[in-house]
PDB file of C-alpha atoms in Angstrom:
ATOM      1  CA  MET A  23      -0.020  -0.101   0.146  1.00 37.00           C
ATOM      2  CA  SER A  24       1.463   3.279  -0.930  1.00 38.00           C
ATOM      3  CA  PHE A  25       1.346   6.094   1.166  1.00 40.00           C
ATOM      4  CA  ASP A  26       2.989   9.485   2.559  1.00 45.00           C
ATOM      5  CA  LYS A  27       5.561   8.197   5.364  1.00 46.00           C
ATOM      6  CA  SER A  28       4.792  11.525   7.249  1.00 50.00           C
ATOM      7  CA  SER A  29       1.213  10.654   7.578  1.00 60.00           C
ATOM      8  CA  THR A  30       2.455   7.953  10.109  1.00 63.00           C
ATOM      9  CA  ARG A  31       4.166  10.997  12.075  1.00 71.00           C
ATOM     10  CA  GLN A  32       0.804  12.535  13.162  1.00 89.00           C
ATOM     11  CA  ILE A  33      -1.733  12.177  15.765  1.00 95.00           C
ATOM     12  CA  SER A  34      -4.970  11.481  14.345  1.00 97.00           C
ATOM     13  CA  LEU A  35      -8.451  12.692  16.539  1.00 97.00           C
ATOM     14  CA  ILE A  36     -11.004   9.909  16.521  1.00 98.00           C
ATOM     15  CA  THR A  37     -13.177  11.217  18.797  1.00 97.00           C
ATOM     16  CA  GLU A  38     -12.975  14.201  21.453  1.00 96.00           C
ATOM     17  CA  GLN A  39     -10.961  11.992  23.931  1.00 98.00           C
ATOM     18  CA  LEU A  40      -9.407   9.074  21.880  1.00 98.00           C
ATOM     19  CA  TYR A  41      -6.637   9.435  19.770  1.00 98.00           C
ATOM     20  CA  LEU A  42      -4.984   7.089  17.049  1.00 98.00           C
ATOM     21  CA  CYS A  43      -1.215   7.174  15.940  1.00 97.00           C
ATOM     22  CA  GLY A  44       1.714   5.208  15.356  1.00 96.00           C
ATOM     23  CA  ILE A  45       5.075   5.000  17.439  1.00 96.00           C
ATOM     24  CA  HIS A  46       6.563   8.136  15.603  1.00 94.00           C
ATOM     25  CA  ALA A  47       3.865  10.395  17.313  1.00 95.00           C
ATOM     26  CA  VAL A  48       3.383   8.560  20.671  1.00 95.00           C
ATOM     27  CA  LYS A  49       7.258   9.464  21.099  1.00 94.00           C
ATOM     28  CA  ASN A  50       6.691  13.417  20.227  1.00 94.00           C
ATOM     29  CA  GLU A  51       5.999  14.438  24.368  1.00 94.00           C
ATOM     30  CA  GLU A  52       5.076  18.022  22.875  1.00 94.00           C
ATOM     31  CA  LEU A  53       2.195  16.553  20.440  1.00 94.00           C
ATOM     32  CA  LEU A  54       1.540  14.450  23.254  1.00 95.00           C
ATOM     33  CA  LYS A  55       1.002  17.596  25.387  1.00 95.00           C
ATOM     34  CA  GLU A  56      -0.785  19.534  22.657  1.00 94.00           C
ATOM     35  CA  SER A  57      -3.132  16.596  22.723  1.00 95.00           C
ATOM     36  CA  LYS A  58      -3.276  16.507  26.392  1.00 96.00           C
ATOM     37  CA  ILE A  59      -2.896  12.851  26.659  1.00 98.00           C
ATOM     38  CA  THR A  60      -3.385  11.581  29.838  1.00 98.00           C
ATOM     39  CA  HIS A  61      -3.622   7.598  28.792  1.00 98.00           C
ATOM     40  CA  ILE A  62      -1.569   5.540  26.612  1.00 98.00           C
ATOM     41  CA  LEU A  63      -2.696   2.013  24.840  1.00 98.00           C
ATOM     42  CA  ASN A  64       0.312   0.372  23.039  1.00 98.00           C
ATOM     43  CA  VAL A  65      -1.096  -2.730  21.438  1.00 98.00           C
ATOM     44  CA  ALA A  66       1.978  -3.583  19.555  1.00 97.00           C
ATOM     45  CA  ARG A  67       4.075  -6.483  20.782  1.00 97.00           C
ATOM     46  CA  GLU A  68       7.369  -5.720  19.249  1.00 97.00           C
ATOM     47  CA  LEU A  69       7.030  -2.185  21.380  1.00 97.00           C
ATOM     48  CA  SER A  70       7.105  -3.922  24.740  1.00 95.00           C
ATOM     49  CA  GLU A  71      10.274  -1.872  25.870  1.00 94.00           C
ATOM     50  CA  THR A  72       8.939   1.074  24.881  1.00 94.00           C
ATOM     51  CA  THR A  73       9.241   3.937  27.394  1.00 94.00           C
ATOM     52  CA  TYR A  74       6.616   6.759  27.663  1.00 96.00           C
ATOM     53  CA  PRO A  75       6.696   9.910  30.509  1.00 93.00           C
ATOM     54  CA  ASP A  76       6.037   9.236  33.841  1.00 93.00           C
ATOM     55  CA  HIS A  77       2.787  10.976  34.211  1.00 93.00           C
ATOM     56  CA  LEU A  78       1.142   9.132  31.594  1.00 97.00           C
ATOM     57  CA  ASP A  79      -1.077   5.977  32.495  1.00 97.00           C
ATOM     58  CA  VAL A  80       0.393   3.171  29.970  1.00 97.00           C
ATOM     59  CA  TYR A  81      -1.968  -0.149  29.177  1.00 98.00           C
ATOM     60  CA  PHE A  82       0.051  -2.814  27.029  1.00 98.00           C
ATOM     61  CA  GLU A  83      -1.339  -5.686  25.150  1.00 98.00           C
ATOM     62  CA  SER A  84       1.005  -7.926  22.955  1.00 97.00           C
ATOM     63  CA  LEU A  85      -0.528  -8.177  19.245  1.00 98.00           C
ATOM     64  CA  ARG A  86       1.432  -9.231  16.294  1.00 97.00           C
ATOM     65  CA  ASP A  87      -0.157  -7.424  13.052  1.00 96.00           C
ATOM     66  CA  SER A  88      -0.462 -11.117  11.378  1.00 95.00           C
ATOM     67  CA  ASP A  89      -3.850 -12.211   9.825  1.00 93.00           C
ATOM     68  CA  ASP A  90      -3.321 -15.500  12.068  1.00 96.00           C
ATOM     69  CA  GLU A  91      -3.144 -13.156  15.468  1.00 97.00           C
ATOM     70  CA  ASP A  92      -6.839 -13.615  17.102  1.00 97.00           C
ATOM     71  CA  LEU A  93      -7.948 -10.181  18.549  1.00 97.00           C
ATOM     72  CA  THR A  94     -10.847 -11.765  19.765  1.00 96.00           C
ATOM     73  CA  PRO A  95     -10.022 -13.025  23.265  1.00 97.00           C
ATOM     74  CA  VAL A  96      -8.901  -9.412  24.357  1.00 98.00           C
ATOM     75  CA  LEU A  97     -10.653  -6.969  21.905  1.00 98.00           C
ATOM     76  CA  GLU A  98     -14.131  -6.202  24.226  1.00 97.00           C
ATOM     77  CA  LYS A  99     -11.359  -5.888  27.245  1.00 98.00           C
ATOM     78  CA  LEU A 100      -9.253  -3.213  25.242  1.00 98.00           C
ATOM     79  CA  VAL A 101     -12.522  -1.373  24.004  1.00 98.00           C
ATOM     80  CA  ASP A 102     -13.613  -1.200  27.483  1.00 98.00           C
ATOM     81  CA  TYR A 103     -10.581   0.050  29.160  1.00 98.00           C
ATOM     82  CA  VAL A 104     -10.763   2.602  26.312  1.00 98.00           C
ATOM     83  CA  HIS A 105     -14.365   3.513  27.225  1.00 98.00           C
ATOM     84  CA  GLU A 106     -13.029   3.320  30.874  1.00 98.00           C
ATOM     85  CA  VAL A 107     -10.422   6.221  30.439  1.00 98.00           C
ATOM     86  CA  VAL A 108     -13.123   8.241  28.314  1.00 98.00           C
ATOM     87  CA  SER A 109     -15.686   7.668  31.043  1.00 98.00           C
ATOM     88  CA  CYS A 110     -13.378   9.297  33.572  1.00 97.00           C
ATOM     89  CA  GLY A 111     -12.527  12.221  31.577  1.00 98.00           C
ATOM     90  CA  GLY A 112      -9.167  11.237  30.331  1.00 98.00           C
ATOM     91  CA  ARG A 113      -7.742  11.670  26.788  1.00 98.00           C
ATOM     92  CA  ILE A 114      -6.418   8.141  25.470  1.00 98.00           C
ATOM     93  CA  VAL A 115      -4.066   7.911  22.457  1.00 98.00           C
ATOM     94  CA  VAL A 116      -4.092   3.829  20.956  1.00 98.00           C
ATOM     95  CA  HIS A 117      -1.201   2.994  18.836  1.00 98.00           C
ATOM     96  CA  CYS A 118       1.114   0.201  17.223  1.00 97.00           C
ATOM     97  CA  VAL A 119       4.014   0.394  14.700  1.00 96.00           C
ATOM     98  CA  ALA A 120       2.123   2.656  11.840  1.00 95.00           C
ATOM     99  CA  GLY A 121      -1.135   3.295  13.603  1.00 96.00           C
ATOM    100  CA  MET A 122      -2.729   1.316  11.032  1.00 95.00           C
ATOM    101  CA  SER A 123      -3.832  -2.093  11.433  1.00 96.00           C
ATOM    102  CA  ARG A 124      -3.804  -3.216  15.385  1.00 98.00           C
ATOM    103  CA  SER A 125      -4.578   0.030  16.904  1.00 98.00           C
ATOM    104  CA  ALA A 126      -6.897   0.851  14.175  1.00 97.00           C
ATOM    105  CA  SER A 127      -9.075  -2.108  14.770  1.00 98.00           C
ATOM    106  CA  VAL A 128      -9.300  -1.316  18.324  1.00 98.00           C
ATOM    107  CA  CYS A 129     -10.677   2.282  17.324  1.00 98.00           C
ATOM    108  CA  ILE A 130     -13.134   0.492  15.262  1.00 98.00           C
ATOM    109  CA  ALA A 131     -14.007  -1.667  17.751  1.00 98.00           C
ATOM    110  CA  TYR A 132     -14.581   0.700  20.373  1.00 98.00           C
ATOM    111  CA  LEU A 133     -16.818   3.031  17.727  1.00 98.00           C
ATOM    112  CA  VAL A 134     -19.252   0.079  17.112  1.00 98.00           C
ATOM    113  CA  LYS A 135     -19.556  -0.663  20.995  1.00 98.00           C
ATOM    114  CA  TYR A 136     -19.882   2.301  22.638  1.00 98.00           C
ATOM    115  CA  HIS A 137     -20.815   5.129  19.787  1.00 98.00           C
ATOM    116  CA  GLY A 138     -23.724   2.301  18.513  1.00 97.00           C
ATOM    117  CA  LEU A 139     -21.653   2.899  14.717  1.00 98.00           C
ATOM    118  CA  SER A 140     -21.791  -0.181  12.507  1.00 97.00           C
ATOM    119  CA  LEU A 141     -18.793  -1.732  11.228  1.00 97.00           C
ATOM    120  CA  LYS A 142     -19.108  -0.038   8.005  1.00 96.00           C
ATOM    121  CA  GLU A 143     -19.781   2.995   9.770  1.00 97.00           C
ATOM    122  CA  ALA A 144     -16.874   3.117  12.463  1.00 97.00           C
ATOM    123  CA  HIS A 145     -14.414   2.183   9.314  1.00 96.00           C
ATOM    124  CA  ASP A 146     -15.387   4.871   7.549  1.00 95.00           C
ATOM    125  CA  HIS A 147     -15.055   7.091  10.408  1.00 97.00           C
ATOM    126  CA  VAL A 148     -11.532   6.133  11.439  1.00 97.00           C
ATOM    127  CA  TYR A 149     -10.585   6.198   7.686  1.00 95.00           C
ATOM    128  CA  LYS A 150     -11.676  10.392   7.321  1.00 95.00           C
ATOM    129  CA  ALA A 151      -9.621  10.852  10.387  1.00 96.00           C
ATOM    130  CA  ARG A 152      -6.463   8.647   9.469  1.00 96.00           C
ATOM    131  CA  GLU A 153      -6.217   7.451   5.280  1.00 92.00           C
ATOM    132  CA  ILE A 154      -3.511   5.323   6.295  1.00 92.00           C
ATOM    133  CA  ILE A 155      -5.350   2.549   8.224  1.00 94.00           C
ATOM    134  CA  SER A 156      -5.232  -0.743   6.727  1.00 91.00           C
ATOM    135  CA  PRO A 157      -6.716  -3.533   9.221  1.00 94.00           C
ATOM    136  CA  ASN A 158      -5.267  -7.216   7.941  1.00 92.00           C
ATOM    137  CA  ASN A 159      -7.809  -9.813   6.524  1.00 91.00           C
ATOM    138  CA  GLY A 160      -7.699 -11.782  10.287  1.00 94.00           C
ATOM    139  CA  PHE A 161      -8.496  -8.361  12.058  1.00 96.00           C
ATOM    140  CA  TRP A 162     -11.263  -7.884   9.438  1.00 95.00           C
ATOM    141  CA  LYS A 163     -12.669 -11.447  10.403  1.00 95.00           C
ATOM    142  CA  ASN A 164     -12.321 -10.115  14.412  1.00 97.00           C
ATOM    143  CA  LEU A 165     -13.927  -7.283  13.850  1.00 98.00           C
ATOM    144  CA  LEU A 166     -17.100  -8.876  11.863  1.00 96.00           C
ATOM    145  CA  GLN A 167     -17.199 -11.555  14.138  1.00 97.00           C
ATOM    146  CA  PHE A 168     -17.432  -8.365  17.532  1.00 98.00           C
ATOM    147  CA  GLU A 169     -19.629  -6.808  14.849  1.00 98.00           C
ATOM    148  CA  TYR A 170     -22.309  -9.706  14.786  1.00 97.00           C
ATOM    149  CA  SER A 171     -22.130 -10.197  18.352  1.00 97.00           C
ATOM    150  CA  LEU A 172     -23.184  -6.351  19.129  1.00 97.00           C
ATOM    151  CA  ARG A 173     -25.674  -6.390  16.677  1.00 96.00           C
ATOM    152  CA  GLY A 174     -26.611  -9.595  15.453  1.00 97.00           C
ATOM    153  CA  GLU A 175     -26.012  -8.590  11.785  1.00 96.00           C
ATOM    154  CA  ASN A 176     -22.766  -7.308   9.329  1.00 94.00           C
ATOM    155  CA  SER A 177     -22.781  -4.442   7.391  1.00 93.00           C
ATOM    156  CA  ILE A 178     -19.306  -5.358   5.693  1.00 92.00           C
ATOM    157  CA  GLU A 179     -18.507  -8.622   3.869  1.00 87.00           C
ATOM    158  CA  LEU A 180     -15.603 -10.225   2.933  1.00 85.00           C
ATOM    159  CA  LEU A 181     -15.348 -10.420  -1.074  1.00 82.00           C
ATOM    160  CA  PRO A 182     -12.861 -12.795  -2.991  1.00 79.00           C
ATOM    161  CA  PHE A 183     -10.833 -11.410  -5.352  1.00 66.00           C
ATOM    162  CA  VAL A 184      -7.808 -13.297  -7.388  1.00 55.00           C
ATOM    163  CA  ALA A 185      -5.603 -11.720  -4.593  1.00 51.00           C
ATOM    164  CA  GLY A 186      -7.219 -12.730  -1.719  1.00 65.00           C
ATOM    165  CA  VAL A 187     -10.391 -11.461  -0.026  1.00 73.00           C
ATOM    166  CA  THR A 188     -11.024  -8.197   0.738  1.00 78.00           C
ATOM    167  CA  PRO A 189     -13.750  -5.974   2.795  1.00 81.00           C
ATOM    168  CA  ASN A 190     -15.814  -4.174   0.501  1.00 76.00           C
ATOM    169  CA  VAL A 191     -15.153  -0.772   1.903  1.00 80.00           C
ATOM    170  CA  GLU A 192     -13.440   1.937  -0.492  1.00 70.00           C
ATOM    171  CA  SER A 193     -10.350   2.041   0.999  1.00 69.00           C
ATOM    172  CA  ALA A 194      -9.786  -1.457   0.868  1.00 66.00           C
ATOM    173  CA  LEU A 195     -11.364  -2.039  -2.406  1.00 57.00           C
ATOM    174  CA  LYS A 196      -8.782   0.678  -3.765  1.00 66.00           C
ATOM    175  CA  GLU A 197      -5.598  -1.007  -2.507  1.00 65.00           C
ATOM    176  CA  MET A 198      -6.792  -4.532  -3.752  1.00 56.00           C
ATOM    177  CA  GLU A 199      -7.498  -2.810  -7.202  1.00 63.00           C
ATOM    178  CA  PHE A 200      -4.170  -1.430  -7.024  1.00 52.00           C
ATOM    179  CA  ARG A 201      -2.220  -4.896  -5.783  1.00 57.00           C
ATOM    180  CA  ILE A 202      -4.090  -6.655  -8.940  1.00 50.00           C
ATOM    181  CA  ARG A 203      -3.337  -3.683 -11.621  1.00 60.00           C
ATOM    182  CA  ILE A 204       0.195  -4.398 -10.355  1.00 55.00           C
ATOM    183  CA  GLY A 205       0.358  -8.253 -10.526  1.00 52.00           C
ATOM    184  CA  TRP A 206      -1.122  -7.507 -14.160  1.00 44.00           C
ATOM    185  CA  MET A 207       1.867  -5.632 -15.138  1.00 48.00           C
ATOM    186  CA  ASP A 208       4.690  -8.211 -13.381  1.00 48.00           C
ATOM    187  CA  HIS A 209       2.847 -10.708 -15.481  1.00 43.00           C
ATOM    188  CA  VAL A 210       2.765  -8.554 -18.772  1.00 46.00           C
ATOM    189  CA  LEU A 211       6.778  -7.491 -17.766  1.00 54.00           C
ATOM    190  CA  VAL A 212       7.588 -10.796 -17.617  1.00 51.00           C
ATOM    191  CA  ASN A 213       6.103 -12.095 -20.911  1.00 55.00           C
ATOM    192  CA  LEU A 214       7.829  -9.168 -22.695  1.00 58.00           C
ATOM    193  CA  PHE A 215      10.979 -10.224 -21.219  1.00 63.00           C
ATOM    194  CA  PHE A 216      10.398 -13.678 -22.549  1.00 56.00           C
ATOM    195  CA  MET A 217       9.546 -12.541 -25.963  1.00 62.00           C
ATOM    196  CA  LEU A 218      11.923 -10.089 -26.187  1.00 70.00           C
ATOM    197  CA  THR A 219      14.487 -13.002 -24.988  1.00 72.00           C
ATOM    198  CA  MET A 220      13.064 -15.417 -27.786  1.00 61.00           C
ATOM    199  CA  LEU A 221      13.540 -12.841 -30.383  1.00 67.00           C
ATOM    200  CA  THR A 222      17.277 -12.017 -29.220  1.00 72.00           C
ATOM    201  CA  PHE A 223      18.127 -15.537 -29.315  1.00 58.00           C
ATOM    202  CA  GLN A 224      16.886 -16.059 -32.756  1.00 61.00           C
ATOM    203  CA  MET A 225      18.343 -13.251 -34.399  1.00 68.00           C
ATOM    204  CA  VAL A 226      21.341 -14.275 -33.134  1.00 63.00           C
ATOM    205  CA  SER A 227      20.803 -17.363 -34.468  1.00 57.00           C
ATOM    206  CA  VAL A 228      19.903 -16.092 -38.146  1.00 54.00           C
ATOM    207  CA  ILE A 229      23.340 -13.828 -38.060  1.00 65.00           C
ATOM    208  CA  CYS A 230      25.336 -16.672 -36.534  1.00 63.00           C
ATOM    209  CA  PHE A 231      24.243 -19.854 -38.710  1.00 55.00           C
ATOM    210  CA  GLY A 232      22.149 -18.364 -41.267  1.00 53.00           C
ATOM    211  CA  ASP A 233      18.601 -19.458 -42.111  1.00 51.00           C
TER     212      ASP A 233
END
């Protein structure tokens, strides 16, 4: 997925008291101070040793950004924690490495449970605030299960493509279109290389050995 790397350094406002970002933004103390952050939720396993300003309350959950990582056992606990902070008047930032998949999934689930949004509405809201979000397919399956458990229906479905499944939301469909286009370009380039190689071989054969 192509994006401006500077966007991973931003802190994105999801609600009045909930923020989303990556590690670069959360390490910027001035940015945290400007946003009046009181709590941090770190959901990146590889960032378990990260240090933060002493005055902030930090909650850590060890999650991998992998299709086979199951959010189900901890997702409700995490969104309940966000709600607890918000209900007490705190301001919380949820982060992983880039603020794209793990932390975005938690923010989306929070909006579904505590703001009464459908999964599609919650995704679109978070995407509007941070256009680089991209939960992996495993997280999408977990989010669909989470939505169904709360609402008894799903507002999003996973569509099958040659390059894999993808949710029927605009951002994911655009990414899939890009992946398919790149895949076809690779195929065309390989075939073109093969044809040029054969043509060169034939020309060399004619020059060296005649008809």
